[in-house]
Short mmCIF file of C-alpha atoms in Angstrom, two decimals:
data_model
loop_
_atom_site.label_atom_id
_atom_site.label_comp_id
_atom_site.label_asym_id
_atom_site.label_seq_id
_atom_site.Cartn_x
_atom_site.Cartn_y
_atom_site.Cartn_z
CA UNK A 1 0.03 0.13 -0.05
CA UNK A 2 1.16 3.60 -0.81
CA UNK A 3 1.87 5.68 2.39
CA UNK A 4 -0.77 8.33 2.93
CA UNK A 5 0.71 11.78 2.44
CA UNK A 6 1.08 14.13 5.41
CA UNK A 7 -1.03 17.07 5.00
CA UNK A 8 0.41 20.59 4.43
CA UNK A 9 1.01 22.49 7.72
CA UNK A 10 1.13 19.37 9.88
CA UNK A 11 4.63 20.15 11.20
CA UNK A 12 3.48 23.73 11.91
CA UNK A 13 1.04 22.26 14.13
CA UNK A 14 3.45 19.98 15.67
CA UNK A 15 5.61 22.71 16.65
CA UNK A 16 2.79 24.93 18.07
CA UNK A 17 1.61 21.85 20.28
CA UNK A 18 5.35 21.31 21.25
CA UNK A 19 5.22 24.89 22.61
CA UNK A 20 2.03 24.14 24.23
CA UNK A 21 3.42 21.08 26.28
CA UNK A 22 6.56 23.43 27.01
CA UNK A 23 4.21 26.00 28.77
CA UNK A 24 2.27 23.27 30.41
CA UNK A 25 5.50 21.82 32.53
CA UNK A 26 7.01 25.34 33.00
CA UNK A 27 3.40 26.02 34.64
CA UNK A 28 3.93 22.68 36.85
CA UNK A 29 7.57 23.40 37.90
CA UNK A 30 7.06 27.08 39.17
CA UNK A 31 5.96 26.18 42.83
CA UNK A 32 8.47 23.70 43.45
CA UNK A 33 11.19 25.93 41.91
CA UNK A 34 10.06 28.84 44.38
CA UNK A 35 9.29 26.47 47.05
CA UNK A 36 11.64 28.06 49.47
CA UNK A 37 10.57 31.93 48.90
CA UNK A 38 6.98 30.71 49.20
CA UNK A 39 7.32 28.88 52.37
CA UNK A 40 9.25 31.88 53.69
CA UNK A 41 6.97 34.56 52.71
CA UNK A 42 3.60 32.67 53.50
CA UNK A 43 5.23 31.05 56.71
CA UNK A 44 4.23 27.55 55.50
CA UNK A 45 5.16 24.30 57.33
CA UNK A 46 6.24 21.38 55.23
CA UNK A 47 3.11 19.65 55.70
CA UNK A 48 1.09 22.81 54.26
CA UNK A 49 3.65 23.10 51.35
CA UNK A 50 3.15 19.32 50.70
CA UNK A 51 -0.72 19.93 50.34
CA UNK A 52 0.06 23.02 48.00
CA UNK A 53 1.88 20.49 45.78
CA UNK A 54 -0.74 18.08 45.81
CA UNK A 55 -3.45 20.48 45.09
CA UNK A 56 -2.53 20.77 41.62
CA UNK A 57 -3.69 17.31 41.23
CA UNK A 58 -7.11 17.27 42.79
CA UNK A 59 -9.08 17.69 39.94
CA UNK A 60 -6.37 16.77 37.28
CA UNK A 61 -7.59 13.11 36.80
CA UNK A 62 -11.22 14.15 36.74
CA UNK A 63 -10.70 17.03 34.30
CA UNK A 64 -8.54 14.59 32.04
CA UNK A 65 -11.36 11.90 31.80
CA UNK A 66 -14.04 14.54 31.17
CA UNK A 67 -12.35 16.60 28.44
CA UNK A 68 -11.15 13.23 26.90
CA UNK A 69 -14.67 12.37 26.10
CA UNK A 70 -15.60 16.10 25.23
CA UNK A 71 -13.04 16.10 22.24
CA UNK A 72 -14.88 13.26 20.56
CA UNK A 73 -17.35 15.85 19.97
CA UNK A 74 -15.86 19.09 20.03
CA UNK A 75 -12.91 20.34 17.65
CA UNK A 76 -9.71 20.24 19.60
CA UNK A 77 -8.61 23.41 18.24
CA UNK A 78 -11.11 25.30 20.52
CA UNK A 79 -10.60 22.80 23.43
CA UNK A 80 -6.72 23.60 23.35
CA UNK A 81 -7.53 27.27 23.10
CA UNK A 82 -9.87 27.05 26.27
CA UNK A 83 -7.26 25.19 28.19
CA UNK A 84 -4.32 27.59 27.48
CA UNK A 85 -6.54 30.53 28.67
CA UNK A 86 -7.31 28.62 31.82
CA UNK A 87 -3.62 28.33 32.60
CA UNK A 88 -2.79 31.91 31.75
CA UNK A 89 -5.62 33.40 33.76
CA UNK A 90 -4.81 31.09 36.77
CA UNK A 91 -1.31 32.52 37.17
CA UNK A 92 -2.15 36.44 37.38
CA UNK A 93 -3.65 36.48 41.12
CA UNK A 94 -0.11 35.42 42.30
CA UNK A 95 1.44 38.63 41.09
CA UNK A 96 -0.31 40.58 44.08
CA UNK A 97 -0.03 40.21 47.65
CA UNK A 98 -1.77 36.83 48.36
CA UNK A 99 -2.40 34.05 51.12
CA UNK A 100 -1.96 30.43 51.27
CA UNK A 101 -5.79 29.78 50.34
CA UNK A 102 -5.74 31.79 47.17
CA UNK A 103 -2.52 30.23 45.88
CA UNK A 104 -4.10 26.84 46.89
CA UNK A 105 -7.13 27.58 44.94
CA UNK A 106 -5.27 28.87 41.84
CA UNK A 107 -3.33 25.67 41.65
CA UNK A 108 -6.36 23.38 41.77
CA UNK A 109 -7.66 25.45 38.66
CA UNK A 110 -4.63 25.27 36.84
CA UNK A 111 -4.44 21.47 37.59
CA UNK A 112 -8.00 21.07 36.28
CA UNK A 113 -7.00 23.19 33.24
CA UNK A 114 -3.48 21.06 32.64
CA UNK A 115 -4.90 17.62 33.39
CA UNK A 116 -6.36 16.86 29.69
CA UNK A 117 -3.33 18.85 28.15
CA UNK A 118 -1.28 15.78 26.74
CA UNK A 119 -4.16 13.53 25.67
CA UNK A 120 -5.95 16.48 23.84
CA UNK A 121 -2.64 17.51 22.15
CA UNK A 122 -1.95 13.90 21.11
CA UNK A 123 -5.52 13.77 19.83
CA UNK A 124 -4.96 16.92 17.93
CA UNK A 125 -1.88 15.47 16.28
CA UNK A 126 -3.50 12.19 15.11
CA UNK A 127 -5.58 14.46 12.95
CA UNK A 128 -2.69 15.56 10.95
CA UNK A 129 -0.56 12.50 10.61
CA UNK A 130 -1.50 9.04 9.47
CA UNK A 131 -0.84 6.12 11.50
CA UNK A 132 2.39 5.04 9.98
CA UNK A 133 3.83 8.56 10.57
CA UNK A 134 2.84 9.34 14.18
CA UNK A 135 5.88 8.14 15.85
CA UNK A 136 8.03 11.01 15.36
CA UNK A 137 5.49 13.77 15.97
CA UNK A 138 4.38 12.08 19.25
CA UNK A 139 7.97 11.87 20.42
CA UNK A 140 8.43 15.74 19.72
CA UNK A 141 5.37 16.41 21.67
CA UNK A 142 6.36 14.35 24.78
CA UNK A 143 9.55 16.18 24.69
CA UNK A 144 7.85 19.49 25.16
CA UNK A 145 7.74 18.62 28.87
CA UNK A 146 11.40 18.23 29.41
CA UNK A 147 12.18 21.32 27.47
CA UNK A 148 9.57 23.17 29.37
CA UNK A 149 11.53 22.44 32.29
CA UNK A 150 15.09 22.85 30.96
CA UNK A 151 14.18 26.39 29.28
CA UNK A 152 11.96 27.52 32.01
CA UNK A 153 13.88 26.93 34.99
CA UNK A 154 16.88 29.21 34.34
CA UNK A 155 14.39 31.99 33.32
CA UNK A 156 12.21 31.58 36.05
CA UNK A 157 14.75 31.29 38.56
CA UNK A 158 16.40 34.31 37.45
CA UNK A 159 13.05 36.39 38.08
CA UNK A 160 12.70 34.66 41.38
CA UNK A 161 16.18 35.55 42.45
CA UNK A 162 16.18 39.15 40.96
CA UNK A 163 12.79 40.15 41.40
CA UNK A 164 10.17 38.10 43.16
CA UNK A 165 8.54 34.66 43.20
CA UNK A 166 5.24 36.65 42.42
CA UNK A 167 6.61 37.92 38.79
CA UNK A 168 7.60 34.37 37.93
CA UNK A 169 3.90 33.42 38.12
CA UNK A 170 2.88 36.48 36.10
CA UNK A 171 5.71 35.75 33.43
CA UNK A 172 3.88 32.51 32.98
CA UNK A 173 0.57 33.89 32.50
CA UNK A 174 1.87 36.31 29.84
CA UNK A 175 3.42 33.32 28.03
CA UNK A 176 0.35 31.56 28.22
CA UNK A 177 -1.61 34.45 26.63
CA UNK A 178 0.90 34.64 23.84
CA UNK A 179 0.51 31.09 23.07
CA UNK A 180 -3.31 31.23 23.08
CA UNK A 181 -2.96 34.18 20.53
CA UNK A 182 -0.57 32.53 18.28
CA UNK A 183 -2.66 29.30 18.47
CA UNK A 184 -5.98 31.38 17.58
CA UNK A 185 -4.24 32.81 14.49
CA UNK A 186 -2.33 29.82 13.18
CA UNK A 187 -3.99 26.67 14.83
CA UNK A 188 -6.29 24.47 12.59
CA UNK A 189 -8.11 21.21 12.95
CA UNK A 190 -6.50 18.30 11.18
CA UNK A 191 -8.16 17.14 7.85
CA UNK A 192 -7.53 13.36 8.75
CA UNK A 193 -10.83 13.10 10.74
CA UNK A 194 -12.19 10.47 8.60
CA UNK A 195 -9.81 7.91 10.28
CA UNK A 196 -11.85 8.35 13.33
CA UNK A 197 -15.02 7.39 11.52
CA UNK A 198 -13.34 4.22 10.31
CA UNK A 199 -13.37 3.01 13.70
CA UNK A 200 -16.76 2.43 14.00
CA UNK A 201 -16.58 -0.69 11.49
CA UNK A 202 -14.23 -2.44 14.37
CA UNK A 203 -15.63 -4.48 17.09
CA UNK A 204 -15.89 -3.09 20.60
CA UNK A 205 -14.64 -4.74 23.76
CA UNK A 206 -16.76 -4.06 26.85
CA UNK A 207 -15.00 -1.36 29.00
CA UNK A 208 -15.07 -3.78 31.95
CA UNK A 209 -12.98 -6.16 30.17
CA UNK A 210 -10.42 -3.57 28.95
CA UNK A 211 -9.90 -1.81 32.48
CA UNK A 212 -9.59 -5.10 34.34
CA UNK A 213 -7.24 -6.54 31.95
CA UNK A 214 -3.94 -7.37 33.63
CA UNK A 215 -1.97 -5.13 31.07
CA UNK A 216 -4.07 -2.21 31.72
CA UNK A 217 -3.93 -2.73 35.39
CA UNK A 218 -0.11 -3.35 35.39
CA UNK A 219 0.49 0.07 33.32
CA UNK A 220 -1.56 2.14 35.69
CA UNK A 221 0.39 0.67 38.72
CA UNK A 222 3.96 1.08 37.20
CA UNK A 223 3.17 4.52 35.74
CA UNK A 224 1.86 5.28 39.41
CA UNK A 225 5.14 4.58 40.70
CA UNK A 226 6.96 6.72 38.12
CA UNK A 227 4.57 9.64 38.41
CA UNK A 228 5.51 9.50 42.30
CA UNK A 229 9.07 10.27 41.56
CA UNK A 230 8.05 12.93 38.92
CA UNK A 231 5.87 14.67 41.30
CA UNK A 232 8.45 14.67 43.99
CA UNK A 233 10.60 16.33 41.44
CA UNK A 234 8.05 19.04 40.65
CA UNK A 235 7.31 19.93 44.25
CA UNK A 236 10.27 18.93 46.47
CA UNK A 237 13.55 18.67 44.40
CA UNK A 238 14.28 22.45 44.47
CA UNK A 239 13.57 23.03 48.13
CA UNK A 240 15.73 19.80 48.93
CA UNK A 241 18.81 21.11 47.18
CA UNK A 242 18.30 24.62 49.15
CA UNK A 243 17.04 23.37 52.67
CA UNK A 244 18.42 19.90 52.72
CA UNK A 245 21.73 20.30 51.00
CA UNK A 246 22.51 24.12 51.58
CA UNK A 247 22.79 25.21 47.91
CA UNK A 248 21.79 28.77 47.11
CA UNK A 249 18.61 29.30 45.29
CA UNK A 250 20.39 30.69 42.00
CA UNK A 251 22.55 27.29 42.01
CA UNK A 252 19.61 25.22 42.79
CA UNK A 253 17.71 26.59 39.85
CA UNK A 254 20.73 24.95 37.56
CA UNK A 255 20.82 21.72 39.42
CA UNK A 256 17.03 21.42 38.86
CA UNK A 257 17.50 21.15 35.32
CA UNK A 258 19.42 17.71 35.62
CA UNK A 259 16.51 15.33 36.13
CA UNK A 260 14.79 16.52 33.41
CA UNK A 261 17.76 16.39 30.94
CA UNK A 262 18.64 12.79 32.29
CA UNK A 263 14.86 11.97 32.11
CA UNK A 264 14.64 13.09 28.16
CA UNK A 265 17.41 11.19 27.41
CA UNK A 266 15.96 8.03 28.97
CA UNK A 267 12.72 8.66 27.08
CA UNK A 268 14.28 8.77 23.62
CA UNK A 269 16.59 5.98 24.44
CA UNK A 270 13.67 3.82 25.54
CA UNK A 271 11.85 4.59 22.48
CA UNK A 272 14.71 3.77 20.17
CA UNK A 273 15.54 0.41 21.86
CA UNK A 274 11.90 -0.46 21.79
CA UNK A 275 11.71 -0.19 18.12
CA UNK A 276 14.92 -1.93 17.37
CA UNK A 277 13.78 -5.11 19.62
CA UNK A 278 10.51 -5.11 17.69
CA UNK A 279 12.05 -4.74 14.60
CA UNK A 280 14.33 -7.95 15.46
CA UNK A 281 11.20 -9.92 16.35
CA UNK A 282 11.31 -9.70 19.96
CA UNK A 283 7.57 -9.69 21.44
CA UNK A 284 5.95 -6.57 22.83
CA UNK A 285 6.23 -8.42 26.24
CA UNK A 286 10.07 -8.00 25.92
CA UNK A 287 10.34 -4.65 23.95
CA UNK A 288 7.69 -2.80 25.77
CA UNK A 289 6.75 -4.46 28.99
CA UNK A 290 9.94 -5.79 30.42
CA UNK A 291 11.92 -2.74 28.81
CA UNK A 292 9.50 -0.41 30.82
CA UNK A 293 9.47 -2.21 34.27
CA UNK A 294 13.16 -3.20 34.83
CA UNK A 295 14.31 0.63 34.84
CA UNK A 296 11.78 1.24 37.62
CA UNK A 297 13.18 -1.72 39.70
CA UNK A 298 16.90 -0.22 39.13
CA UNK A 299 15.95 3.20 39.63
CA UNK A 300 14.18 2.28 43.02
CA UNK A 301 17.35 0.37 44.29
CA UNK A 302 19.31 3.47 43.40
CA UNK A 303 17.12 5.61 45.50
CA UNK A 304 17.57 3.15 48.24
CA UNK A 305 21.14 3.76 48.36
CA UNK A 306 20.83 7.44 48.17
CA UNK A 307 20.29 8.10 52.08
CA UNK A 308 23.54 6.20 52.91
CA UNK A 309 26.00 8.31 51.05
CA UNK A 310 27.70 11.44 51.94
CA UNK A 311 25.81 14.58 51.49
CA UNK A 312 27.06 16.15 48.27
CA UNK A 313 27.33 15.81 44.35
CA UNK A 314 26.96 11.80 44.64
CA UNK A 315 23.65 12.23 46.35
CA UNK A 316 22.30 14.50 43.67
CA UNK A 317 23.57 12.18 41.10
CA UNK A 318 22.04 9.22 42.71
CA UNK A 319 18.53 11.22 42.85
CA UNK A 320 18.82 12.26 39.34
CA UNK A 321 19.45 8.87 37.96
CA UNK A 322 17.16 6.89 40.24
CA UNK A 323 14.21 9.17 39.70
CA UNK A 324 15.11 9.73 35.76
CA UNK A 325 15.13 6.09 34.95
CA UNK A 326 11.41 5.60 35.74
CA UNK A 327 10.80 7.91 32.45
CA UNK A 328 10.85 4.56 30.44
CA UNK A 329 7.31 3.68 31.44
CA UNK A 330 5.80 6.57 29.91
CA UNK A 331 7.00 5.56 26.35
CA UNK A 332 5.90 2.17 26.31
CA UNK A 333 2.50 1.95 28.12
CA UNK A 334 0.35 3.95 25.81
CA UNK A 335 1.28 1.67 22.89
CA UNK A 336 0.72 -1.41 25.00
CA UNK A 337 -2.81 -0.07 25.84
CA UNK A 338 -3.23 0.54 21.95
CA UNK A 339 -2.25 -3.12 21.19
CA UNK A 340 -5.52 -4.50 22.48
CA UNK A 341 -7.95 -1.33 22.65
CA UNK A 342 -10.13 -0.81 19.42
CA UNK A 343 -9.42 2.60 17.89
CA UNK A 344 -12.89 3.83 18.90
CA UNK A 345 -12.19 3.16 22.70
CA UNK A 346 -8.40 3.99 22.67
CA UNK A 347 -8.66 7.77 23.43
CA UNK A 348 -10.98 6.93 26.45
CA UNK A 349 -8.91 4.04 27.67
CA UNK A 350 -5.60 6.15 27.27
CA UNK A 351 -7.34 9.17 29.38
CA UNK A 352 -8.57 6.85 32.09
CA UNK A 353 -5.01 5.46 32.24
CA UNK A 354 -3.45 8.90 32.71
CA UNK A 355 -6.26 9.98 35.23
CA UNK A 356 -5.21 6.95 37.47
CA UNK A 357 -1.63 7.11 37.45
CA UNK A 358 -1.50 11.01 38.15
CA UNK A 359 -3.19 10.29 41.34
CA UNK A 360 0.27 9.80 42.62
CA UNK A 361 0.61 13.46 42.13
CA UNK A 362 -1.78 14.08 44.97
CA UNK A 363 -0.23 11.39 47.41
CA UNK A 364 3.50 11.77 47.00
CA UNK A 365 3.92 15.55 47.81
CA UNK A 366 1.75 15.20 50.87
CA UNK A 367 3.48 11.97 52.11
CA UNK A 368 6.97 13.98 51.75
CA UNK A 369 5.78 17.05 53.61
CA UNK A 370 4.21 15.09 56.51
CA UNK A 371 7.41 12.95 56.81
CA UNK A 372 9.65 16.13 56.85
CA UNK A 373 7.41 17.91 59.53
CA UNK A 374 7.27 14.98 61.68
CA UNK A 375 10.93 13.99 61.76
CA UNK A 376 13.62 15.46 63.65
CA UNK A 377 16.05 17.18 61.51
CA UNK A 378 14.99 18.26 57.99
CA UNK A 379 17.68 16.20 56.16
CA UNK A 380 16.53 13.11 57.97
CA UNK A 381 12.90 13.92 56.78
CA UNK A 382 14.13 14.21 53.16
CA UNK A 383 15.98 10.80 53.36
CA UNK A 384 12.73 8.91 54.79
CA UNK A 385 10.52 10.47 52.01
CA UNK A 386 13.03 9.29 49.40
CA UNK A 387 13.44 5.79 50.73
CA UNK A 388 9.64 5.65 50.48
CA UNK A 389 10.07 6.71 47.02
CA UNK A 390 12.51 3.90 46.43
CA UNK A 391 9.97 1.27 47.85
CA UNK A 392 7.11 2.61 45.63
CA UNK A 393 9.31 2.47 42.47
CA UNK A 394 10.59 -1.17 43.27
CA UNK A 395 7.07 -2.62 44.22
CA UNK A 396 5.58 -0.80 41.11
CA UNK A 397 8.18 -2.13 38.66
CA UNK A 398 8.07 -5.68 40.06
CA UNK A 399 4.15 -5.50 39.54
CA UNK A 400 4.70 -4.03 35.93
CA UNK A 401 7.05 -7.08 35.37
CA UNK A 402 4.50 -9.53 36.35
CA UNK A 403 1.54 -7.79 34.49
CA UNK A 404 2.69 -6.51 31.47
CA UNK A 405 1.93 -9.08 28.75
CA UNK A 406 0.24 -6.72 25.79
CA UNK A 407 0.55 -9.49 23.25
CA UNK A 408 -1.24 -12.26 24.95
CA UNK A 409 -3.62 -9.75 26.09
CA UNK A 410 -4.53 -8.91 22.72
CA UNK A 411 -4.98 -12.52 21.62
CA UNK A 412 -7.11 -13.16 24.72
CA UNK A 413 -9.39 -10.17 24.29
CA UNK A 414 -9.87 -10.39 20.55
CA UNK A 415 -9.96 -14.35 20.39
CA UNK A 416 -7.07 -14.23 18.09
CA UNK A 417 -3.60 -16.19 17.68
CA UNK A 418 -0.91 -14.11 19.50
CA UNK A 419 0.93 -13.55 16.11
CA UNK A 420 -2.43 -11.98 14.64
CA UNK A 421 -2.35 -8.31 13.90
CA UNK A 422 -5.84 -6.90 14.59
CA UNK A 423 -6.58 -3.40 13.25
CA UNK A 424 -6.87 -1.99 16.90
CA UNK A 425 -3.02 -1.05 17.08
#
């Protein structure tokens, strides 16, 4: 068969959505980056700051599911514009003098706006690229998160150090409005919408069977562990560098980039290795399930060593590597779910998967804040918190290794042989 051509303007849309995800993660990181000045000015205890970090995820999962179904009926162009406006407007109250409650409410609203971001952006891109050409634009989109942190951290930290943490939020609001304006002018709905209609001819599988399949459950558990580490990085990493290790706010800003650089490398490397293994005939059990689970276990074991080394550079290196290895699971789980899910149900299944694993964003920052507040000596509190993170990673990785069998899952749910290739993928 002749490959379907890519519509004109597809890469322009890809670049705009890359910037969309860049802004998305810059918005996420700012509270963690400004953690010490926020706690100092608002006189927050660690438990309160943990609650602030978790508040971002209070409506994150619910919003992701709701909007995931909405975009089946509403053009993604307008949904993306609405999300970007919510992000921008939620930042501006922080420019003035505010209290803890206002900051908390704004973070809840921001989380509700950002929960659906990645799934809607992926849905939009799939309207511009035929199936056989979606890997590269999807990879570019996913790297918007890493670049969002790498580019935003130095800029926002400069604003925090030289001006105020209040203006860092204001700067993000302005950037959000700029993106919304650019999208309103240049953003368009993709022309390949007929590919969605084709899904109606495919057999449907009851959602109960899909949601209780061992591979779906395994993906949720494994990615929950990875997101535990990520949410600690968003909320507590910079505070640990400043308060735990004694670095200045300025130096901590540069150090805070390291986990995201390493994580981006892991994501790209995992995707490449997975494709190479599959091209050599390795089953998706090995090329996806094992490849995604083992780094979680190794990362957890590295974090288990972390509290037992001297305070300094080695401790930072172990934290960066141990947490960063968990990024491998994000690359392999959506394709595994796609292996056994009909196209007409795939968007909802991926949205539900995202809603479940991001619940770790509520739990992890709260646990860390409570542990720090209840431990004598702040550095000891951080050590216990990261030890808990190590246990979560190892357990989630082992369960992933046990449960992730996408190739046999497909055969069981569709009644086809393991080597059969249904139209679902």
